[in-house]
mmCIF file of C-alpha atoms and ligand atoms in Angstrom:
data_model
loop_
_atom_site.group_PDB
_atom_site.id
_atom_site.type_symbol
_atom_site.label_atom_id
_atom_site.label_comp_id
_atom_site.label_asym_id
_atom_site.label_seq_id
_atom_site.Cartn_x
_atom_site.Cartn_y
_atom_site.Cartn_z
ATOM 1 C CA MET F 19 -19.439 5.163 16.247
ATOM 2 C CA ILE F 20 -21.363 5.714 13.012
ATOM 3 C CA PRO F 21 -20.075 4.422 9.642
ATOM 4 C CA PRO F 22 -20.204 7.000 6.834
ATOM 5 C CA VAL F 23 -23.286 6.813 4.600
ATOM 6 C CA GLU F 24 -21.057 6.797 1.515
ATOM 7 C CA LEU F 25 -19.394 3.572 2.661
ATOM 8 C CA LEU F 26 -22.712 1.884 3.484
ATOM 9 C CA ASP F 27 -24.160 2.928 0.116
ATOM 10 C CA PHE F 28 -21.119 1.468 -1.644
ATOM 11 C CA LEU F 29 -21.529 -1.848 0.179
ATOM 12 C CA ARG F 30 -25.263 -1.949 -0.569
ATOM 13 C CA LYS F 31 -24.988 -0.919 -4.218
ATOM 14 C CA GLU F 32 -22.026 -2.950 -5.497
ATOM 15 C CA ASN F 33 -21.980 -6.728 -5.814
ATOM 16 C CA LYS F 34 -18.468 -8.103 -6.021
ATOM 17 C CA PHE F 35 -15.814 -7.189 -3.488
ATOM 18 C CA ILE F 36 -12.207 -7.994 -2.794
ATOM 19 C CA VAL F 37 -11.668 -7.628 0.941
ATOM 20 C CA ALA F 38 -7.942 -7.330 1.620
ATOM 21 C CA THR F 39 -5.899 -6.933 4.776
ATOM 22 C CA HIS F 40 -2.257 -6.103 5.455
ATOM 23 C CA MET F 41 0.767 -8.372 4.977
ATOM 24 C CA SER F 42 1.974 -10.196 8.117
ATOM 25 C CA PRO F 43 -1.690 -10.254 9.137
ATOM 26 C CA ASP F 44 -2.961 -10.180 12.717
ATOM 27 C CA GLY F 45 -6.231 -11.119 14.402
ATOM 28 C CA ASP F 46 -7.726 -7.665 13.863
ATOM 29 C CA GLY F 47 -7.055 -7.554 10.115
ATOM 30 C CA LEU F 48 -8.101 -11.165 9.548
ATOM 31 C CA GLY F 49 -11.129 -11.221 11.888
ATOM 32 C CA SER F 50 -12.420 -7.894 10.524
ATOM 33 C CA ALA F 51 -12.026 -8.991 6.906
ATOM 34 C CA ILE F 52 -13.735 -12.348 7.506
ATOM 35 C CA ALA F 53 -16.625 -10.789 9.472
ATOM 36 C CA LEU F 54 -17.183 -8.151 6.788
ATOM 37 C CA SER F 55 -17.103 -10.636 3.921
ATOM 38 C CA THR F 56 -19.467 -12.974 5.808
ATOM 39 C CA ALA F 57 -21.949 -10.127 6.308
ATOM 40 C CA LEU F 58 -21.682 -9.074 2.655
ATOM 41 C CA ARG F 59 -22.482 -12.622 1.549
ATOM 42 C CA LYS F 60 -25.506 -12.619 3.845
ATOM 43 C CA ILE F 61 -26.947 -9.682 1.915
ATOM 44 C CA GLY F 62 -26.396 -11.475 -1.393
ATOM 45 C CA LYS F 63 -22.970 -10.126 -2.376
ATOM 46 C CA GLU F 64 -19.844 -11.956 -3.459
ATOM 47 C CA ALA F 65 -16.658 -11.321 -1.539
ATOM 48 C CA ILE F 66 -13.169 -12.769 -1.783
ATOM 49 C CA LEU F 67 -10.624 -12.528 1.013
ATOM 50 C CA LEU F 68 -7.098 -11.498 0.125
ATOM 51 C CA CYS F 69 -3.834 -11.262 2.043
ATOM 52 C CA ARG F 70 -0.237 -11.409 0.854
ATOM 53 C CA ASP F 71 0.649 -14.004 3.477
ATOM 54 C CA SER F 72 -1.073 -17.137 4.689
ATOM 55 C CA VAL F 73 -3.048 -17.113 7.937
ATOM 56 C CA PRO F 74 -0.751 -17.552 10.965
ATOM 57 C CA GLN F 75 -1.225 -20.601 13.171
ATOM 58 C CA GLN F 76 -2.758 -18.682 16.079
ATOM 59 C CA CYS F 77 -5.557 -17.405 13.810
ATOM 60 C CA LYS F 78 -6.414 -20.733 12.164
ATOM 61 C CA PHE F 79 -9.369 -21.174 14.544
ATOM 62 C CA LEU F 80 -11.226 -18.188 13.038
ATOM 63 C CA PRO F 81 -14.302 -19.530 11.218
ATOM 64 C CA GLY F 82 -13.986 -18.588 7.558
ATOM 65 C CA GLN F 83 -10.192 -18.139 7.550
ATOM 66 C CA GLU F 84 -9.892 -20.958 5.008
ATOM 67 C CA GLY F 85 -11.465 -18.589 2.469
ATOM 68 C CA PHE F 86 -8.335 -16.417 2.303
ATOM 69 C CA ILE F 87 -6.304 -16.504 -0.869
ATOM 70 C CA THR F 88 -2.748 -15.245 -0.985
ATOM 71 C CA LEU F 89 -1.656 -12.529 -3.367
ATOM 72 C CA GLU F 90 0.288 -15.163 -5.281
ATOM 73 C CA GLN F 91 -2.806 -17.368 -5.737
ATOM 74 C CA PHE F 92 -4.774 -14.289 -6.729
ATOM 75 C CA THR F 93 -2.219 -13.480 -9.405
ATOM 76 C CA VAL F 94 -2.132 -17.014 -10.787
ATOM 77 C CA GLN F 95 -5.931 -17.337 -10.868
ATOM 78 C CA GLY F 96 -6.385 -13.755 -12.114
ATOM 79 C CA SER F 97 -9.065 -14.450 -14.734
ATOM 80 C CA ARG F 98 -11.385 -15.987 -12.099
ATOM 81 C CA PHE F 99 -11.608 -12.629 -10.350
ATOM 82 C CA ALA F 100 -11.702 -10.399 -13.429
ATOM 83 C CA ASP F 101 -15.074 -8.862 -12.551
ATOM 84 C CA PHE F 102 -14.267 -8.170 -8.891
ATOM 85 C CA ARG F 103 -13.689 -4.459 -9.241
ATOM 86 C CA ASN F 104 -14.357 -3.151 -5.738
ATOM 87 C CA LEU F 105 -11.412 -3.258 -3.387
ATOM 88 C CA ILE F 106 -11.852 -2.814 0.366
ATOM 89 C CA LEU F 107 -8.740 -2.414 2.529
ATOM 90 C CA VAL F 108 -9.316 -3.478 6.098
ATOM 91 C CA ASP F 109 -7.026 -2.572 9.038
ATOM 92 C CA CYS F 110 -4.663 -0.645 6.762
ATOM 93 C CA ASN F 111 -5.016 2.408 4.565
ATOM 94 C CA ASP F 112 -2.582 2.107 1.701
ATOM 95 C CA LEU F 113 -1.595 -0.447 -0.923
ATOM 96 C CA ASP F 114 1.963 -0.432 0.411
ATOM 97 C CA ARG F 115 0.599 -2.309 3.465
ATOM 98 C CA ILE F 116 -0.885 -5.009 1.222
ATOM 99 C CA SER F 117 2.560 -5.718 -0.167
ATOM 100 C CA THR F 118 5.890 -3.949 -0.387
ATOM 101 C CA GLU F 119 6.391 -5.471 -3.863
ATOM 102 C CA GLU F 120 5.187 -3.101 -6.561
ATOM 103 C CA SER F 121 4.868 -6.004 -9.029
ATOM 104 C CA GLN F 122 2.383 -7.820 -6.738
ATOM 105 C CA ILE F 123 0.291 -4.700 -6.214
ATOM 106 C CA SER F 124 0.029 -4.009 -9.921
ATOM 107 C CA ASN F 125 -1.914 -7.280 -10.321
ATOM 108 C CA LEU F 126 -4.716 -5.826 -8.231
ATOM 109 C CA LYS F 127 -7.074 -4.304 -10.764
ATOM 110 C CA PHE F 128 -9.933 -2.298 -9.278
ATOM 111 C CA GLN F 129 -12.316 0.490 -10.170
ATOM 112 C CA THR F 130 -13.404 1.686 -6.758
ATOM 113 C CA SER F 131 -11.491 1.418 -3.513
ATOM 114 C CA ALA F 132 -12.627 1.778 0.080
ATOM 115 C CA VAL F 133 -10.598 1.921 3.301
ATOM 116 C CA ILE F 134 -11.777 0.821 6.751
ATOM 117 C CA ASP F 135 -9.011 1.439 9.257
ATOM 118 C CA HIS F 136 -8.042 2.803 12.669
ATOM 119 C CA HIS F 137 -4.360 3.629 12.212
ATOM 120 C CA GLU F 138 -3.032 7.031 13.113
ATOM 121 C CA SER F 139 -0.620 7.056 10.144
ATOM 122 C CA GLU F 140 -2.654 7.852 7.069
ATOM 123 C CA LYS F 141 -1.906 7.821 3.367
ATOM 124 C CA PRO F 142 -4.292 9.480 0.921
ATOM 125 C CA PHE F 143 -5.413 6.221 -0.739
ATOM 126 C CA GLY F 144 -9.057 5.257 -1.341
ATOM 127 C CA ASP F 145 -12.168 6.663 -3.010
ATOM 128 C CA ILE F 146 -14.212 6.029 0.112
ATOM 129 C CA ARG F 147 -12.403 6.307 3.424
ATOM 130 C CA TRP F 148 -13.396 5.581 6.999
ATOM 131 C CA ILE F 149 -10.365 6.005 9.240
ATOM 132 C CA ALA F 150 -11.105 6.203 12.948
ATOM 133 C CA PRO F 151 -7.916 6.268 15.079
ATOM 134 C CA GLU F 152 -10.121 6.500 18.167
ATOM 135 C CA ALA F 153 -11.415 2.975 17.451
ATOM 136 C CA ALA F 154 -9.575 0.347 19.499
ATOM 137 C CA ALA F 155 -9.760 -2.123 16.626
ATOM 138 C CA THR F 156 -10.962 -2.304 13.050
ATOM 139 C CA GLY F 157 -13.188 -5.105 14.361
ATOM 140 C CA LEU F 158 -15.162 -2.514 16.305
ATOM 141 C CA MET F 159 -15.756 -0.476 13.129
ATOM 142 C CA VAL F 160 -16.839 -3.586 11.215
ATOM 143 C CA PHE F 161 -19.254 -4.412 14.052
ATOM 144 C CA TYR F 162 -21.063 -1.096 13.438
ATOM 145 C CA ILE F 163 -21.034 -1.607 9.659
ATOM 146 C CA ILE F 164 -22.638 -5.032 10.048
ATOM 147 C CA LYS F 165 -25.307 -3.558 12.356
ATOM 148 C CA GLU F 166 -26.076 -0.820 9.829
ATOM 149 C CA LEU F 167 -26.366 -3.402 7.046
ATOM 150 C CA GLY F 168 -29.054 -5.093 9.145
ATOM 151 C CA VAL F 169 -27.167 -8.380 9.299
ATOM 152 C CA GLU F 170 -27.527 -10.539 12.407
ATOM 153 C CA ILE F 171 -24.337 -11.068 14.444
ATOM 154 C CA THR F 172 -24.043 -14.836 14.068
ATOM 155 C CA GLU F 173 -21.733 -16.944 16.216
ATOM 156 C CA ASP F 174 -19.116 -17.043 13.435
ATOM 157 C CA ILE F 175 -19.177 -13.270 13.001
ATOM 158 C CA ALA F 176 -19.013 -12.826 16.788
ATOM 159 C CA ILE F 177 -15.925 -15.036 17.097
ATOM 160 C CA ASN F 178 -14.105 -13.087 14.373
ATOM 161 C CA LEU F 179 -14.975 -9.676 15.769
ATOM 162 C CA TYR F 180 -14.234 -10.628 19.364
ATOM 163 C CA ALA F 181 -10.828 -12.005 18.313
ATOM 164 C CA ALA F 182 -10.132 -8.793 16.369
ATOM 165 C CA ILE F 183 -10.911 -6.610 19.374
ATOM 166 C CA SER F 184 -9.110 -8.885 21.803
ATOM 167 C CA VAL F 185 -5.858 -8.750 19.805
ATOM 168 C CA ASP F 186 -5.779 -4.972 19.409
ATOM 169 C CA THR F 187 -6.642 -4.242 23.043
ATOM 170 C CA GLY F 188 -4.048 -6.732 24.368
ATOM 171 C CA ASN F 189 -6.992 -8.770 25.613
ATOM 172 C CA PHE F 190 -8.694 -5.698 27.087
ATOM 173 C CA ARG F 191 -5.629 -4.317 28.905
ATOM 174 C CA TYR F 192 -4.465 -1.346 26.832
ATOM 175 C CA GLU F 193 -5.712 2.196 27.286
ATOM 176 C CA ASN F 194 -7.821 1.874 24.116
ATOM 177 C CA THR F 195 -10.151 -0.437 26.080
ATOM 178 C CA THR F 196 -13.084 1.952 26.455
ATOM 179 C CA HIS F 197 -16.489 1.189 27.945
ATOM 180 C CA GLU F 198 -17.704 0.940 24.359
ATOM 181 C CA VAL F 199 -15.195 -1.883 23.765
ATOM 182 C CA PHE F 200 -16.577 -3.724 26.776
ATOM 183 C CA SER F 201 -20.190 -3.301 25.683
ATOM 184 C CA VAL F 202 -19.487 -4.514 22.133
ATOM 185 C CA ALA F 203 -17.496 -7.442 23.573
ATOM 186 C CA ALA F 204 -20.452 -8.273 25.838
ATOM 187 C CA GLU F 205 -22.768 -8.305 22.833
ATOM 188 C CA LEU F 206 -20.348 -10.560 20.933
ATOM 189 C CA LYS F 207 -20.171 -12.924 23.879
ATOM 190 C CA LYS F 208 -23.969 -13.029 23.986
ATOM 191 C CA ALA F 209 -23.981 -13.814 20.259
ATOM 192 C CA GLY F 210 -21.867 -16.908 20.882
ATOM 193 C CA ALA F 211 -18.183 -15.915 21.100
ATOM 194 C CA LYS F 212 -16.544 -18.387 23.505
ATOM 195 C CA THR F 213 -14.234 -15.844 25.019
ATOM 196 C CA HIS F 214 -12.015 -18.143 27.036
ATOM 197 C CA ALA F 215 -11.467 -20.485 24.073
ATOM 198 C CA ILE F 216 -10.610 -17.478 21.878
ATOM 199 C CA TYR F 217 -8.125 -16.218 24.492
ATOM 200 C CA ARG F 218 -6.484 -19.663 24.567
ATOM 201 C CA GLU F 219 -6.125 -19.784 20.800
ATOM 202 C CA LEU F 220 -4.744 -16.266 20.506
ATOM 203 C CA PHE F 221 -2.436 -16.085 23.494
ATOM 204 C CA GLU F 222 -1.784 -19.568 24.910
ATOM 205 C CA SER F 223 -1.188 -21.803 21.925
ATOM 206 C CA TRP F 224 2.579 -21.488 21.518
ATOM 207 C CA SER F 225 4.627 -24.400 20.240
ATOM 208 C CA GLU F 226 7.670 -25.450 22.245
ATOM 209 C CA GLY F 227 9.851 -24.046 19.446
ATOM 210 C CA ARG F 228 8.172 -20.685 19.844
ATOM 211 C CA PHE F 229 8.820 -20.729 23.590
ATOM 212 C CA LYS F 230 12.496 -21.515 22.964
ATOM 213 C CA LEU F 231 12.646 -18.699 20.445
ATOM 214 C CA PHE F 232 11.173 -16.399 23.099
ATOM 215 C CA ILE F 233 13.924 -17.385 25.557
ATOM 216 C CA ASN F 234 16.559 -16.622 22.917
ATOM 217 C CA VAL F 235 14.990 -13.262 22.183
ATOM 218 C CA LEU F 236 14.768 -12.284 25.870
ATOM 219 C CA ASN F 237 18.474 -13.061 26.186
ATOM 220 C CA THR F 238 19.302 -10.343 23.668
ATOM 221 C CA LEU F 239 17.898 -7.594 25.924
ATOM 222 C CA GLU F 240 19.722 -4.275 25.861
ATOM 223 C CA ARG F 241 18.687 -1.188 27.819
ATOM 224 C CA LYS F 242 19.449 2.415 26.998
ATOM 225 C CA ASP F 243 17.743 5.015 29.153
ATOM 226 C CA GLY F 244 14.020 4.290 28.892
ATOM 227 C CA VAL F 245 14.357 2.123 25.789
ATOM 228 C CA ALA F 246 14.534 -1.687 25.826
ATOM 229 C CA ILE F 247 15.698 -3.501 22.706
ATOM 230 C CA VAL F 248 15.407 -7.173 21.844
ATOM 231 C CA ARG F 249 16.341 -8.875 18.634
ATOM 232 C CA VAL F 250 15.441 -11.961 16.622
ATOM 233 C CA THR F 251 17.686 -13.318 13.889
ATOM 234 C CA LYS F 252 17.168 -15.681 10.956
ATOM 235 C CA LYS F 253 19.499 -18.116 12.713
ATOM 236 C CA MET F 254 17.209 -18.220 15.757
ATOM 237 C CA PHE F 255 14.248 -19.111 13.527
ATOM 238 C CA GLU F 256 16.262 -21.930 11.972
ATOM 239 C CA GLU F 257 17.429 -23.264 15.339
ATOM 240 C CA THR F 258 13.933 -23.377 16.789
ATOM 241 C CA ALA F 259 12.051 -24.324 13.590
ATOM 242 C CA THR F 260 9.893 -21.213 13.880
ATOM 243 C CA SER F 261 8.834 -18.351 11.611
ATOM 244 C CA PRO F 262 8.256 -14.581 11.910
ATOM 245 C CA ASP F 263 4.582 -15.195 12.871
ATOM 246 C CA ASP F 264 5.902 -16.774 16.055
ATOM 247 C CA THR F 265 7.281 -13.428 17.274
ATOM 248 C CA GLU F 266 3.834 -11.875 17.755
ATOM 249 C CA HIS F 267 3.562 -10.316 21.278
ATOM 250 C CA PHE F 268 7.310 -10.710 22.043
ATOM 251 C CA VAL F 269 7.778 -6.939 21.951
ATOM 252 C CA ASP F 270 5.166 -6.485 24.690
ATOM 253 C CA PHE F 271 7.328 -8.177 27.302
ATOM 254 C CA PRO F 272 10.259 -5.745 27.815
ATOM 255 C CA ARG F 273 7.619 -3.067 28.430
ATOM 256 C CA ILE F 274 6.677 -4.906 31.634
ATOM 257 C CA MET F 275 9.677 -3.261 33.332
ATOM 258 C CA LYS F 276 8.598 -0.205 35.250
ATOM 259 C CA ASP F 277 11.161 2.253 33.841
ATOM 260 C CA VAL F 278 10.933 1.039 30.270
ATOM 261 C CA LYS F 279 9.038 3.619 28.239
ATOM 262 C CA VAL F 280 9.697 2.149 24.796
ATOM 263 C CA SER F 281 10.185 -1.461 23.779
ATOM 264 C CA ILE F 282 11.590 -2.421 20.373
ATOM 265 C CA LEU F 283 11.877 -5.775 18.640
ATOM 266 C CA PHE F 284 14.336 -5.920 15.730
ATOM 267 C CA ARG F 285 13.488 -8.820 13.445
ATOM 268 C CA GLU F 286 16.063 -9.717 10.825
ATOM 269 C CA ILE F 287 14.303 -10.083 7.440
ATOM 270 C CA GLU F 288 17.535 -10.559 5.516
ATOM 271 C CA ASP F 289 21.140 -9.391 5.893
ATOM 272 C CA ASP F 290 21.152 -5.711 6.868
ATOM 273 C CA TYR F 291 17.359 -5.462 6.656
ATOM 274 C CA TYR F 292 15.202 -5.306 9.794
ATOM 275 C CA LYS F 293 11.529 -5.125 10.642
ATOM 276 C CA LEU F 294 10.996 -3.119 13.828
ATOM 277 C CA SER F 295 8.049 -3.479 16.168
ATOM 278 C CA LEU F 296 7.699 -0.541 18.532
ATOM 279 C CA ARG F 297 5.619 -0.317 21.705
ATOM 280 C CA SER F 298 5.393 2.528 24.213
ATOM 281 C CA LYS F 299 3.670 3.680 27.350
ATOM 282 C CA ASP F 300 1.399 6.656 27.949
ATOM 283 C CA ASP F 301 2.016 9.694 25.751
ATOM 284 C CA ILE F 302 5.127 8.514 23.936
ATOM 285 C CA ASN F 303 4.119 8.354 20.309
ATOM 286 C CA VAL F 304 5.897 5.548 18.465
ATOM 287 C CA ALA F 305 3.750 6.007 15.338
ATOM 288 C CA SER F 306 5.540 9.268 14.560
ATOM 289 C CA THR F 307 8.970 7.689 15.072
ATOM 290 C CA ALA F 308 7.945 4.756 12.840
ATOM 291 C CA GLU F 309 6.699 7.245 10.227
ATOM 292 C CA ALA F 310 10.103 8.947 10.242
ATOM 293 C CA PHE F 311 11.501 5.588 9.079
ATOM 294 C CA GLY F 312 8.792 5.081 6.446
ATOM 295 C CA GLY F 313 6.419 2.996 8.586
ATOM 296 C CA GLY F 314 3.504 3.874 10.817
ATOM 297 C CA GLY F 315 0.895 2.556 13.221
ATOM 298 C CA HIS F 316 -0.750 3.739 16.440
ATOM 299 C CA LYS F 317 0.466 5.989 19.251
ATOM 300 C CA ASN F 318 1.558 3.055 21.439
ATOM 301 C CA ALA F 319 2.118 0.327 18.787
ATOM 302 C CA ALA F 320 3.826 0.868 15.470
ATOM 303 C CA GLY F 321 6.234 -0.666 12.987
ATOM 304 C CA CYS F 322 8.723 0.101 10.227
ATOM 305 C CA ARG F 323 11.554 -1.418 8.221
ATOM 306 C CA ILE F 324 15.175 -0.287 8.158
ATOM 307 C CA ARG F 325 17.874 -1.236 5.667
ATOM 308 C CA ALA F 326 21.090 -1.163 7.683
ATOM 309 C CA ASP F 327 23.214 -3.413 9.838
ATOM 310 C CA PHE F 328 21.906 -3.954 13.364
ATOM 311 C CA GLU F 329 24.292 -1.552 15.158
ATOM 312 C CA THR F 330 23.609 1.272 12.703
ATOM 313 C CA ALA F 331 19.848 0.710 12.768
ATOM 314 C CA LYS F 332 19.881 0.646 16.574
ATOM 315 C CA ARG F 333 21.919 3.849 16.762
ATOM 316 C CA GLU F 334 19.537 5.673 14.400
ATOM 317 C CA VAL F 335 16.460 4.565 16.294
ATOM 318 C CA LEU F 336 17.921 5.449 19.707
ATOM 319 C CA LYS F 337 18.841 8.856 18.322
ATOM 320 C CA ALA F 338 15.250 9.372 17.188
ATOM 321 C CA PHE F 339 13.951 8.447 20.639
ATOM 322 C CA ARG F 340 16.368 10.734 22.480
ATOM 323 C CA LYS F 341 14.386 13.637 21.040
ATOM 324 C CA VAL F 342 11.068 12.207 22.169
ATOM 325 C CA LEU F 343 11.757 10.701 25.587
ATOM 326 C CA PRO F 344 11.609 12.865 28.695
ATOM 327 C CA ALA F 345 15.133 13.297 30.115
HETATM 328 P P1 5GP C 425 3.604 -4.860 14.624
HETATM 329 O O1 5GP C 425 4.749 -4.307 15.353
HETATM 330 O O2 5GP C 425 2.770 -5.757 15.478
HETATM 331 O O3 5GP C 425 3.962 -5.449 13.297
HETATM 332 O O4 5GP C 425 2.695 -3.621 14.251
HETATM 333 C C1 5GP C 425 2.211 -2.718 15.199
HETATM 334 C C2 5GP C 425 1.210 -1.778 14.547
HETATM 335 O O5 5GP C 425 1.887 -0.959 13.607
HETATM 336 C C3 5GP C 425 0.117 -2.507 13.782
HETATM 337 O O6 5GP C 425 -1.079 -1.795 13.943
HETATM 338 C C4 5GP C 425 0.598 -2.480 12.361
HETATM 339 O O7 5GP C 425 -0.474 -2.473 11.453
HETATM 340 C C5 5GP C 425 1.401 -1.183 12.292
HETATM 341 N N1 5GP C 425 2.578 -1.336 11.413
HETATM 342 C C6 5GP C 425 3.568 -2.255 11.515
HETATM 343 N N2 5GP C 425 4.484 -2.107 10.541
HETATM 344 C C7 5GP C 425 4.075 -1.057 9.789
HETATM 345 C C8 5GP C 425 4.595 -0.411 8.608
HETATM 346 O O8 5GP C 425 5.649 -0.770 8.060
HETATM 347 N N3 5GP C 425 3.861 0.629 8.132
HETATM 348 C C9 5GP C 425 2.683 1.058 8.716
HETATM 349 N N4 5GP C 425 2.025 2.083 8.181
HETATM 350 N N5 5GP C 425 2.192 0.475 9.829
HETATM 351 C C10 5GP C 425 2.857 -0.570 10.352
HETATM 352 MN MN1 MN C 426 -5.881 -3.152 13.986
#
């Protein structure tokens, strides 16, 4: 995988960067952004890390995560960042993934924008764009950028990139786990990534509340043909003292069943407003279904939001899948 010359020139030429990743951030967005900003600093640049939301608990072990500022902090401290005019979006390709609030986005003042992403759903944003849907993770793309910049893969960079790749390959289980993924992971391990410790932090660090939430969510299971649906409500979060971050990976579980082709998690954001996480097997493309509802993602992992009551939202989504699923 070779980063475009235009992107490398931009990184070499400019001096002050805002490196931003998507709202409700995950290990790939966060790890990629931290690794990139660390490398930029090593070649004498200034870089600030930006995300609408704070870093979720399971990513707090990433070295450098404490450097993230939220969009709210960025807005309040605006004058401090007045001369940061180069925006880099990492693990997303449009401003609507940074925040759904137009008023928050309008505070982001930039002259030049670059996009480093691997999502299949593309929007035409960005002066300089590197979008590689064939890349298992944005972390993989950032690995090649760092190599091209001639920066050494330090232990801290290795941890961030390994975590990024681990999250987006389901810890090296999904079909995006190519031999290239394994060879980059091997290099990151050699550079100091403690792979078992990273696995523990990412996948085995649930609180008891989160486990109880998981039990509640599993109990909502509904099946319709090849589609499995589970649901999490605001009330469940209250009862278990948990938050939306705690639902990461829940949607992967219904897919364990042999005849389930599509798994969907409905998360209640507010009354009659749901965030959907979609997962599929093999050639069933959930990114295109998510796009039909204004979202997007990858072939086998995508998301969108729907404003409707649960029964209506469910009916609409099942209708969309009836067209896609083999009878
Ligand atoms: P998750 O279900 O874990 O939130 O997201 C699965 C994948 O779909 C991730 O790669 C995520 O970036 C993408 N995704 C989730 N929600 C949206 C959305 O509303 N719009 C777009 N374009 N992508 C999304
Ligand atoms: Mn990603």
